[in-house]
Coordinates of C-alpha atoms and ligand atoms in Angstrom, one line a residue:
X1 CA -92.0 11.8 -31.7
X2 CA -91.7 13.1 -28.2
X3 CA -95.0 11.6 -27.0
X4 CA -94.2 8.1 -28.1
X5 CA -92.1 5.5 -26.4
X6 CA -89.4 4.2 -28.7
X7 CA -90.4 0.7 -27.5
X8 CA -93.6 1.1 -29.5
X9 CA -91.8 1.5 -32.7
X10 CA -91.3 -1.4 -35.2
X11 CA -87.7 -0.2 -35.5
X12 CA -87.2 -1.0 -31.9
X13 CA -88.8 -4.5 -32.3
X14 CA -86.5 -5.1 -35.2
X15 CA -83.5 -4.5 -33.0
X16 CA -84.9 -6.8 -30.3
X17 CA -85.0 -9.6 -32.8
X18 CA -81.7 -8.7 -34.2
X19 CA -80.0 -8.7 -30.8
X20 CA -81.4 -12.2 -30.2
X21 CA -79.8 -13.3 -33.4
X22 CA -76.5 -11.8 -32.5
X23 CA -76.6 -13.4 -29.1
X24 CA -76.2 -16.8 -30.9
X25 CA -72.9 -15.8 -32.4
X26 CA -69.7 -14.1 -31.1
X27 CA -67.0 -11.8 -32.2
X28 CA -64.7 -14.6 -33.4
X29 CA -67.4 -15.7 -35.8
X30 CA -68.4 -12.1 -36.7
X31 CA -64.8 -11.4 -37.8
X32 CA -64.5 -14.8 -39.6
X33 CA -67.8 -14.4 -41.5
X34 CA -67.0 -11.0 -42.9
X35 CA -63.5 -10.3 -44.2
X36 CA -64.6 -6.8 -45.1
X37 CA -65.6 -6.0 -41.6
X38 CA -63.0 -3.2 -41.1
X39 CA -64.2 -1.4 -44.2
X40 CA -67.6 -0.5 -42.7
X41 CA -66.7 -0.3 -39.0
X42 CA -63.7 2.0 -38.9
X43 CA -63.8 5.7 -39.4
X44 CA -61.6 8.8 -39.6
X45 CA -63.1 11.8 -38.0
X46 CA -61.2 15.0 -37.3
X47 CA -57.9 14.0 -35.9
X48 CA -59.3 10.7 -34.6
X49 CA -59.4 7.1 -35.9
X50 CA -62.4 5.2 -34.6
X51 CA -62.5 1.4 -34.7
X52 CA -66.0 0.0 -34.0
X53 CA -65.1 -3.5 -35.4
X54 CA -64.9 -5.1 -31.9
X55 CA -68.6 -4.4 -31.2
X56 CA -71.3 -7.1 -31.1
X57 CA -72.7 -5.9 -34.4
X58 CA -73.0 -6.8 -38.1
X59 CA -73.2 -4.2 -40.8
X60 CA -77.0 -4.7 -40.7
X61 CA -77.0 -3.7 -37.0
X62 CA -75.9 -0.2 -37.9
X63 CA -78.6 0.0 -40.5
X64 CA -81.2 -1.1 -38.0
X65 CA -79.9 1.4 -35.4
X66 CA -80.0 4.1 -38.1
X67 CA -83.6 3.2 -38.8
X68 CA -84.4 3.7 -35.1
X69 CA -82.6 7.1 -35.2
X70 CA -84.7 8.2 -38.2
X71 CA -87.9 7.0 -36.5
X72 CA -86.9 9.3 -33.6
X73 CA -86.2 12.1 -36.1
X74 CA -82.6 12.4 -35.1
X75 CA -81.6 14.5 -38.2
X76 CA -84.2 17.1 -37.3
X77 CA -83.1 17.1 -33.7
X78 CA -79.5 17.7 -34.8
X79 CA -80.6 20.7 -36.9
X80 CA -82.8 22.0 -34.0
X81 CA -79.8 21.9 -31.7
X82 CA -77.4 23.5 -34.1
X83 CA -79.8 26.3 -35.0
X84 CA -80.7 27.3 -31.5
X85 CA -84.2 25.9 -31.1
X86 CA -85.3 25.6 -27.5
X87 CA -84.6 21.9 -27.2
X88 CA -83.9 22.2 -23.5
X89 CA -87.7 22.1 -22.9
X90 CA -87.9 22.1 -19.1
X91 CA -85.8 25.2 -18.9
X92 CA -87.1 26.7 -22.1
X93 CA -83.5 27.2 -23.5
X94 CA -81.5 26.8 -26.6
X95 CA -78.5 24.5 -26.5
X96 CA -75.7 26.1 -28.3
X97 CA -72.3 24.9 -27.1
X98 CA -71.5 24.2 -30.7
X99 CA -71.6 28.0 -31.3
X100 CA -68.7 28.4 -28.9
X101 CA -66.4 26.8 -31.5
X102 CA -68.0 28.2 -34.7
X103 CA -70.7 30.8 -34.1
X104 CA -70.5 31.8 -37.7
X105 CA -72.6 28.7 -38.6
X106 CA -75.7 30.3 -37.1
X107 CA -77.8 31.9 -39.7
X108 CA -79.0 34.8 -37.4
X109 CA -79.4 35.9 -33.8
X110 CA -80.8 33.4 -31.3
X111 CA -83.1 34.8 -28.6
X112 CA -82.0 38.3 -29.7
X113 CA -78.4 37.5 -29.3
X114 CA -75.9 37.6 -32.1
X115 CA -74.2 34.5 -30.7
X116 CA -71.3 34.3 -33.1
X117 CA -70.3 38.0 -32.4
X118 CA -70.8 37.7 -28.7
X119 CA -68.8 34.5 -28.4
X120 CA -65.9 36.2 -30.3
X121 CA -66.1 39.3 -28.1
X122 CA -65.7 37.2 -24.9
X123 CA -62.9 35.1 -26.5
X124 CA -61.1 38.3 -27.4
X125 CA -61.4 39.7 -23.8
X126 CA -60.2 36.3 -22.4
X127 CA -57.3 36.4 -24.8
X128 CA -56.3 39.9 -23.8
X129 CA -56.5 39.0 -20.2
X130 CA -54.6 35.7 -20.6
X131 CA -51.8 37.4 -22.6
X132 CA -51.5 40.1 -20.0
X133 CA -51.2 37.6 -17.1
X134 CA -48.9 35.3 -19.0
X135 CA -46.6 38.3 -19.9
X136 CA -46.6 39.4 -16.2
X137 CA -48.3 42.7 -17.2
X138 CA -51.4 42.0 -15.3
X139 CA -50.1 41.6 -11.8
X140 CA -51.2 41.5 -8.1
X141 CA -51.9 44.5 -6.0
X142 CA -48.3 44.7 -4.8
X143 CA -47.0 44.6 -8.3
X144 CA -45.8 41.0 -8.2
X145 CA -46.6 38.6 -11.1
X146 CA -49.0 35.8 -10.5
X147 CA -47.5 32.4 -9.8
X148 CA -50.7 30.6 -8.9
X149 CA -54.1 30.5 -10.5
X150 CA -56.9 29.1 -8.4
X151 CA -60.1 28.1 -10.1
X152 CA -63.0 28.0 -7.7
X153 CA -66.0 26.2 -9.1
X154 CA -67.9 22.9 -9.0
X155 CA -69.5 20.5 -11.5
X156 CA -69.2 21.9 -15.0
X157 CA -67.4 24.9 -13.6
X158 CA -64.6 22.7 -12.3
X159 CA -64.5 19.3 -14.0
X160 CA -63.9 20.6 -17.5
X161 CA -61.1 23.1 -16.7
X162 CA -59.5 20.7 -14.2
X163 CA -59.6 17.8 -16.6
X164 CA -58.3 19.8 -19.6
X165 CA -55.6 21.6 -17.6
X166 CA -54.2 18.3 -16.4
X167 CA -54.6 16.7 -19.9
X168 CA -52.7 19.6 -21.6
X169 CA -50.1 20.1 -18.9
X170 CA -47.3 19.5 -21.4
X171 CA -48.6 22.4 -23.5
X172 CA -48.8 24.8 -20.6
X173 CA -46.7 27.6 -19.1
X174 CA -45.2 25.8 -16.1
X175 CA -44.2 29.1 -14.4
X176 CA -47.7 29.3 -13.0
X177 CA -49.3 26.5 -11.0
X178 CA -53.0 26.0 -11.6
X179 CA -55.1 24.7 -8.7
X180 CA -58.8 23.7 -8.6
X181 CA -61.0 23.9 -5.5
X182 CA -64.5 22.5 -5.8
X183 CA -65.4 20.6 -2.7
X184 CA -67.0 22.4 0.2
X185 CA -64.8 20.3 2.5
X186 CA -62.8 22.9 4.3
X187 CA -59.6 21.0 3.8
X188 CA -59.8 21.5 0.0
X189 CA -59.4 25.3 0.1
X190 CA -57.0 25.0 3.0
X191 CA -54.6 22.9 0.9
X192 CA -54.5 25.7 -1.6
X193 CA -53.9 28.4 1.0
X194 CA -51.0 26.3 2.3
X195 CA -49.4 26.2 -1.2
X196 CA -50.1 29.8 -2.3
X197 CA -48.8 33.2 -1.5
X198 CA -51.7 35.8 -1.4
X199 CA -49.5 38.4 -3.2
X200 CA -49.0 36.2 -6.3
X201 CA -52.4 34.3 -6.4
X202 CA -55.1 35.0 -8.9
X203 CA -58.6 33.6 -8.1
X204 CA -60.9 32.7 -11.0
X205 CA -64.4 32.2 -9.5
X206 CA -66.4 30.2 -12.0
X207 CA -70.2 29.7 -11.5
X208 CA -72.8 29.9 -14.2
X209 CA -75.4 30.9 -11.7
X210 CA -73.1 32.5 -9.1
X211 CA -75.5 31.0 -6.6
X212 CA -73.8 27.7 -5.9
X213 CA -73.2 27.1 -2.2
X214 CA -69.8 25.3 -2.5
X215 CA -68.4 27.9 -4.9
X216 CA -69.6 31.0 -3.0
X217 CA -68.4 29.6 0.3
X218 CA -64.9 28.8 -1.0
X219 CA -64.7 32.1 -2.8
X220 CA -65.6 33.9 0.4
X221 CA -63.0 32.0 2.3
X222 CA -60.5 32.9 -0.4
X223 CA -61.4 36.6 -0.2
X224 CA -61.0 36.5 3.5
X225 CA -57.6 34.9 3.2
X226 CA -56.5 37.4 0.7
X227 CA -57.8 40.4 2.7
X228 CA -56.1 39.1 5.8
X229 CA -52.8 39.4 4.1
X230 CA -53.4 42.3 1.7
X231 CA -56.4 44.1 3.2
X232 CA -54.5 47.5 3.3
X233 CA -54.5 47.5 -0.5
X234 CA -57.8 48.9 -1.6
X235 CA -57.6 47.1 -4.9
X236 CA -56.7 43.7 -3.5
X237 CA -60.0 42.0 -4.6
X238 CA -60.1 43.8 -7.9
X239 CA -56.5 42.7 -8.7
X240 CA -56.7 39.2 -7.4
X241 CA -60.3 38.0 -8.3
X242 CA -62.0 37.5 -11.7
X243 CA -65.3 35.9 -12.3
X244 CA -66.8 33.7 -15.0
X245 CA -70.6 33.7 -14.9
X246 CA -73.9 34.4 -16.6
X247 CA -75.0 36.4 -13.6
X248 CA -73.5 39.9 -13.6
X249 CA -75.7 41.1 -10.7
X250 CA -74.6 38.3 -8.3
X251 CA -70.9 38.8 -9.4
X252 CA -71.0 42.4 -8.5
X253 CA -72.8 41.8 -5.2
X254 CA -70.0 39.4 -4.3
X255 CA -67.6 42.3 -4.8
X256 CA -66.1 41.5 -8.1
X257 CA -66.2 44.3 -10.6
X258 CA -68.0 43.2 -13.8
X259 CA -65.0 44.7 -15.7
X260 CA -63.3 41.6 -14.3
X261 CA -66.0 39.2 -15.3
X262 CA -66.1 37.0 -18.4
X263 CA -69.6 36.1 -19.4
X264 CA -71.4 33.3 -21.1
X265 CA -75.1 32.6 -21.6
X266 CA -78.0 30.5 -20.5
X267 CA -77.8 28.4 -23.6
X268 CA -74.5 27.0 -22.5
X269 CA -75.1 24.1 -20.1
X270 CA -72.6 23.8 -17.2
X271 CA -71.4 20.4 -18.4
X272 CA -71.1 21.7 -21.9
X273 CA -69.1 24.9 -21.0
X274 CA -65.5 23.9 -20.9
X275 CA -64.9 25.7 -24.2
X276 CA -66.6 28.9 -23.1
X277 CA -65.2 31.5 -20.6
X278 CA -65.4 28.6 -18.1
X279 CA -62.1 27.5 -19.8
X280 CA -60.3 30.7 -18.7
X281 CA -58.0 28.7 -16.4
X282 CA -57.1 26.5 -19.4
X283 CA -56.4 29.5 -21.5
X284 CA -54.2 31.0 -18.8
X285 CA -52.3 27.7 -18.7
X286 CA -51.9 26.9 -22.4
X287 CA -52.2 30.3 -24.0
X288 CA -54.8 31.7 -26.4
X289 CA -53.4 30.1 -29.6
X290 CA -53.6 26.6 -28.1
X291 CA -57.0 27.3 -26.7
X292 CA -58.1 28.2 -30.3
X293 CA -56.7 24.9 -31.5
X294 CA -58.6 23.2 -28.7
X295 CA -61.8 24.8 -30.1
X296 CA -60.9 23.7 -33.6
X297 CA -60.9 20.1 -32.4
X298 CA -64.5 20.5 -31.2
X299 CA -65.4 22.3 -34.5
X300 CA -64.1 19.4 -36.6
X301 CA -66.5 17.0 -34.9
X302 CA -69.4 19.5 -35.0
X303 CA -68.9 19.9 -38.8
X304 CA -68.8 16.1 -39.1
X305 CA -72.1 15.9 -37.1
X306 CA -73.7 18.5 -39.3
X307 CA -72.6 17.2 -42.7
X308 CA -72.3 13.4 -42.4
X309 CA -75.1 11.0 -43.2
X310 CA -76.2 9.0 -40.2
X311 CA -74.7 5.8 -41.5
X312 CA -71.2 7.3 -41.2
X313 CA -71.8 9.9 -38.5
X314 CA -69.4 8.7 -35.8
X315 CA -70.8 10.5 -32.7
X316 CA -74.2 9.4 -33.8
X317 CA -73.0 5.8 -34.2
X318 CA -71.4 5.9 -30.8
X319 CA -74.6 7.2 -29.3
X320 CA -76.6 4.4 -31.1
X321 CA -74.2 1.8 -29.8
X322 CA -74.7 3.1 -26.3
X323 CA -78.4 2.6 -26.8
X324 CA -77.8 -0.9 -28.4
X325 CA -76.0 -2.2 -25.2
X326 CA -78.2 -0.4 -22.7
X327 CA -81.6 -1.3 -24.2
X328 CA -80.9 -4.6 -26.1
X329 CA -78.2 -6.2 -23.9
X330 CA -79.1 -4.8 -20.5
X331 CA -75.6 -3.2 -20.0
X332 CA -75.7 -1.0 -16.9
X333 CA -72.4 0.7 -17.3
X334 CA -69.8 1.9 -19.7
X335 CA -66.1 1.9 -19.0
X336 CA -63.8 4.8 -20.2
X337 CA -60.2 3.6 -20.3
X338 CA -57.8 6.2 -21.5
X339 CA -54.3 4.9 -22.1
X340 CA -52.8 8.2 -21.1
X341 CA -51.9 9.3 -17.6
X342 CA -52.8 12.9 -18.6
X343 CA -56.4 11.8 -19.1
X344 CA -56.8 10.6 -15.5
X345 CA -59.7 13.0 -14.9
X346 CA -61.4 12.3 -18.3
X347 CA -63.7 9.6 -16.9
X348 CA -64.8 11.9 -14.0
X349 CA -65.4 14.7 -16.5
X350 CA -67.5 12.3 -18.7
X351 CA -69.5 11.2 -15.6
X352 CA -71.1 14.7 -15.4
X353 CA -71.5 15.0 -19.1
X354 CA -73.2 11.6 -19.5
X355 CA -74.9 11.0 -16.2
X356 CA -76.2 14.5 -15.5
X357 CA -77.4 14.6 -19.1
X358 CA -79.1 11.2 -19.5
X359 CA -79.8 10.1 -15.9
X360 CA -83.5 10.8 -16.5
X361 CA -86.6 8.6 -16.2
X362 CA -89.2 11.0 -17.5
X363 CA -89.6 11.9 -21.2
X364 CA -89.9 15.4 -22.5
X365 CA -93.7 14.9 -22.7
X366 CA -93.8 14.1 -19.0
X367 CA -94.4 10.3 -19.4
X368 CA -92.3 7.9 -17.3
X369 CA -90.0 5.9 -19.5
X370 CA -90.7 2.2 -19.9
X371 CA -87.1 1.5 -21.0
X372 CA -83.6 2.1 -19.6
X373 CA -81.8 5.4 -20.1
X374 CA -78.3 6.6 -19.2
X375 CA -75.7 4.1 -18.1
X376 CA -73.2 4.6 -15.3
X377 CA -69.9 5.9 -16.8
X378 CA -66.7 5.2 -14.9
X379 CA -63.1 4.4 -15.6
X380 CA -59.4 4.9 -14.8
X381 CA -56.4 5.2 -17.0
X382 CA -54.7 2.1 -18.4
X383 CA -52.6 0.3 -17.3
X384 CA -53.6 1.0 -13.7
X385 CA -57.1 -0.2 -14.3
X386 CA -55.8 -3.5 -15.7
X387 CA -54.4 -4.3 -12.3
X388 CA -57.5 -3.4 -10.5
X389 CA -60.9 -4.0 -12.1
X390 CA -60.3 -5.5 -15.6
X391 CA -60.7 -9.0 -14.1
X392 CA -64.4 -8.3 -13.9
X393 CA -64.5 -6.9 -17.4
X394 CA -63.0 -10.1 -18.7
X395 CA -64.6 -12.8 -16.6
X396 CA -67.4 -11.1 -14.6
X397 CA -71.1 -11.8 -15.1
X398 CA -72.0 -8.3 -16.4
X399 CA -71.5 -7.0 -19.8
X400 CA -69.5 -3.7 -19.7
X401 CA -68.8 -2.1 -23.0
X402 CA -65.5 -0.2 -22.8
X403 CA -63.9 2.7 -24.7
X404 CA -60.2 2.4 -25.2
X405 CA -58.5 5.7 -25.9
X406 CA -55.0 5.2 -27.3
X407 CA -52.2 7.4 -28.6
X408 CA -49.2 6.7 -30.8
X409 CA -46.8 9.3 -29.4
X410 CA -46.0 9.9 -25.7
X411 CA -46.0 13.4 -24.2
X412 CA -42.7 12.9 -22.6
X413 CA -40.6 10.3 -20.7
X414 CA -38.8 7.3 -22.1
X415 CA -40.1 6.8 -25.6
X416 CA -40.1 3.0 -25.6
X417 CA -42.6 2.9 -22.7
X418 CA -45.2 4.2 -25.1
X419 CA -44.9 1.0 -27.1
X420 CA -45.6 -1.0 -23.9
X421 CA -48.5 1.2 -23.0
X422 CA -50.0 0.9 -26.5
X423 CA -49.4 -2.9 -26.6
X424 CA -51.2 -3.2 -23.3
X425 CA -54.3 -1.3 -24.5
X426 CA -54.5 -3.1 -27.8
X427 CA -53.9 -6.5 -26.1
X428 CA -56.9 -5.8 -23.7
X429 CA -59.2 -5.1 -26.6
X430 CA -58.1 -8.4 -28.2
X431 CA -58.5 -10.4 -25.0
X432 CA -61.9 -8.8 -24.4
X433 CA -63.1 -9.5 -27.9
X434 CA -61.7 -13.0 -28.6
X435 CA -60.9 -14.5 -25.2
X436 CA -59.3 -17.9 -24.9
X437 CA -61.2 -21.1 -25.2
X438 CA -60.7 -24.6 -23.8
X439 CA -59.0 -25.9 -27.0
X440 CA -56.4 -23.1 -26.8
X441 CA -55.9 -23.7 -23.1
X442 CA -55.4 -27.4 -23.8
X443 CA -52.9 -26.6 -26.5
X444 CA -51.1 -24.5 -23.9
X445 CA -51.0 -27.5 -21.6
X446 CA -53.4 -26.2 -19.0
X447 CA -54.8 -29.2 -17.0
X448 CA -58.5 -29.9 -17.7
X449 CA -59.5 -29.1 -14.1
X450 CA -58.0 -25.6 -14.3
X451 CA -59.5 -24.7 -17.6
X452 CA -62.9 -23.4 -16.4
X453 CA -61.2 -20.8 -14.2
X454 CA -58.8 -19.9 -16.9
X455 CA -61.3 -19.8 -19.7
X456 CA -61.7 -16.3 -21.2
X457 CA -65.2 -15.9 -22.6
X458 CA -64.4 -12.9 -24.8
X459 CA -67.2 -11.3 -26.8
X460 CA -66.9 -8.2 -24.7
X461 CA -67.4 -5.1 -26.9
X462 CA -65.0 -2.2 -27.1
X463 CA -64.5 1.0 -29.1
X464 CA -60.9 1.9 -29.9
X465 CA -60.2 5.6 -30.4
X466 CA -56.7 6.2 -31.7
X467 CA -54.9 9.5 -32.2
X468 CA -51.4 10.5 -32.9
X469 CA -50.8 12.5 -29.7
X470 CA -52.9 14.1 -27.0
X471 CA -52.9 17.7 -28.3
X472 CA -55.3 20.5 -27.6
X473 CA -57.1 19.8 -30.9
X474 CA -57.3 16.1 -30.3
X475 CA -58.8 16.7 -26.8
X476 CA -61.4 19.1 -28.2
X477 CA -62.4 16.5 -30.8
X478 CA -62.6 13.8 -28.1
X479 CA -64.9 15.8 -25.9
X480 CA -67.2 16.8 -28.8
X481 CA -67.5 13.2 -29.8
X482 CA -68.9 12.3 -26.4
X483 CA -71.1 15.4 -26.3
X484 CA -72.8 14.4 -29.5
X485 CA -73.0 10.8 -28.5
X486 CA -74.8 11.8 -25.3
X487 CA -77.2 14.0 -27.4
X488 CA -78.0 11.1 -29.7
X489 CA -78.8 8.8 -26.8
X490 CA -81.1 11.5 -25.4
X491 CA -83.0 11.9 -28.6
X492 CA -83.6 8.2 -29.0
X493 CA -84.9 8.1 -25.4
X494 CA -86.9 11.2 -25.9
X495 CA -85.5 12.8 -22.7
X496 CA -84.2 16.3 -22.0
X497 CA -80.4 15.8 -21.9
X498 CA -79.9 19.4 -20.9
X499 CA -81.7 19.9 -17.6
X500 CA -80.7 18.5 -14.2
X501 CA -83.6 18.8 -11.8
X502 CA -82.5 15.7 -10.0
X503 CA -79.8 17.6 -8.2
X504 CA -82.0 20.3 -6.8
X505 CA -83.8 18.6 -3.9
X506 CA -80.5 17.6 -2.2
X507 CA -79.3 21.2 -2.3
X508 CA -82.6 22.4 -0.8
X509 CA -82.5 19.9 2.0
X510 CA -78.9 20.7 2.8
X511 CA -79.7 24.4 3.3
X512 CA -82.6 23.4 5.5
X513 CA -80.3 21.2 7.6
X514 CA -77.5 23.8 8.2
X515 CA -79.4 25.8 10.9
X516 CA -80.5 22.5 12.5
X517 CA -76.9 21.3 12.8
X518 CA -75.5 24.6 14.0
X519 CA -78.2 26.2 16.2
X520 CA -77.0 27.3 19.6
X521 CA -79.8 25.5 21.4
X522 CA -81.1 21.9 20.9
X523 CA -83.1 21.9 17.7
X524 CA -86.6 20.5 17.2
X525 CA -86.2 17.2 15.3
X526 CA -89.8 16.2 15.0
X527 CA -90.2 17.0 11.3
X528 CA -87.4 14.6 10.4
X529 CA -87.5 10.9 9.9
X530 CA -86.0 8.9 12.7
X531 CA -82.7 8.1 10.9
X532 CA -82.0 11.8 10.0
X533 CA -83.0 12.9 13.4
X534 CA -80.6 10.4 15.0
X535 CA -77.7 11.4 12.7
X536 CA -78.3 15.1 13.4
X537 CA -78.1 14.4 17.2
X538 CA -75.0 12.3 16.8
X539 CA -73.3 14.9 14.7
X540 CA -74.2 17.7 17.1
X541 CA -72.9 15.6 20.0
X542 CA -69.6 15.0 18.2
X543 CA -69.3 18.7 17.5
X544 CA -70.0 19.4 21.2
X545 CA -73.4 21.0 20.6
X546 CA -76.5 20.5 22.8
X547 CA -78.8 17.8 21.7
Ligands
LIG601 O1 -75.8 21.0 -9.2 C1 -75.5 20.7 -10.5 C2 -75.0 21.9 -11.2 O2 -76.0 22.8 -11.5 C3 -74.3 21.5 -12.5 O3 -75.1 21.3 -13.6 C4 -73.3 22.7 -12.7 O4 -72.3 22.4 -13.6 C5 -72.9 22.9 -11.3 O5 -74.0 22.6 -10.5 C6 -72.3 24.2 -11.0 O6 -73.2 25.2 -11.2 P1 -72.7 26.7 -11.3 O7 -71.7 26.8 -12.5 O8 -73.9 27.5 -11.5 O9 -72.0 27.1 -10.0

């Protein structure tokens, strides 16, 4: 399977022909020709209702996509992931984020680790710690309770906890503020220092490797800030710093006692780690019970993935639809449009999940792909997006499939506004799907010369995800849905969705540049290209350093 381009497969060719057929029709006709459309294109999964009816598909499309999935051995790949095979080939690792929400499903140890037991042990320690902090029993070195939690991490060690903490704010203990520092930009940590009091601040340093420049630099700055104020207390660092990492040695060489470390494992990828100890800040905010319910949301989708035939397997279908648009319609990007202010960071979170996973151009067997892989994911909450970029979604020249995430109940505020919010989201999916043609414009009295500009082409595909309310469980389910969609896409493309070698070179070159930018004397710039050398000189000049 791995050594073959999916383009060589007859199942791929069948989809090419089918896409051509579908290009001759549109969503108005697709709805009209099949009164039973809703029956095969809408699904209930966990706490979510999923409507795929406004996609450029017929029932047959799903069958053809399923055929492709079988030809790529997707069912075997799902089993391989769920049972801890080393499917992350380039790093020779298992991929077991699903064990974080139900380790009991694993038949036995993986790589010598009884994963279910170990996951539970860490969860229990997290819970004890979170309860103690939330009850003001675990306090700072001067005996004061913590009023601020500062999560220092980047990428998967920031985006997940930051997104979820914001999303579930209404379920959190508001007596403690939770801040996130990720960027190495000095102003980021400075903003937090300005808002916090060292005596009542708890730092959670999160880094899978504990070797990430941004995180260690910010953590060192935080330690310095703390010791400046509380240095006379021997236990200042011990009381005010905890770590989340897989690397106990580096945690203790940083000066954090491993007693204050919450572990996870190599088989949890950074972008798949929000439900591991990486979610400690979330648990501190929402409490252990709600964190468990967050995990249950993930587990409901995992169970669905494991037990449901491909034809009704929603995350699989979502992944296959992503392939459908990317490879058979040339779609370059995918919009994520949550109609919830609390999900403002969800698109950013998904950017790492999707783009770090599937932004690959080499297959697992080392061959360069001869087809497109991961799309660009982006988005903003509705209705703000409507007044910014939806114009291009409706009338632009590129096809951008969009996911609309809608809720029935508000999390607070004037209740009637939820009706307006929902109406807006639903209206957009209608306008995108069915547009408005010249005959309708004429009926509305629009003069002929204005009709081209006001014509709404429609036929723009959307997924609608509907849930009662944005609860911890719903959010867990939503994340798992995307995780498994990303996985499905990666299997079709034959790529390793769990490594991220593309980010390494930039890190290496940055550390090479630091001494060149900061040296006391003028550096030798010969090894650099002329653009880089020029920019180094300009920067040094602007910083008052000899050039
Ligand atoms: O540089 C990319 C990356 O490795 C991500 O995959 C990861 O989430 C992030 O850096 C942070 O890594 P760490 O948790 O090891 O600090």
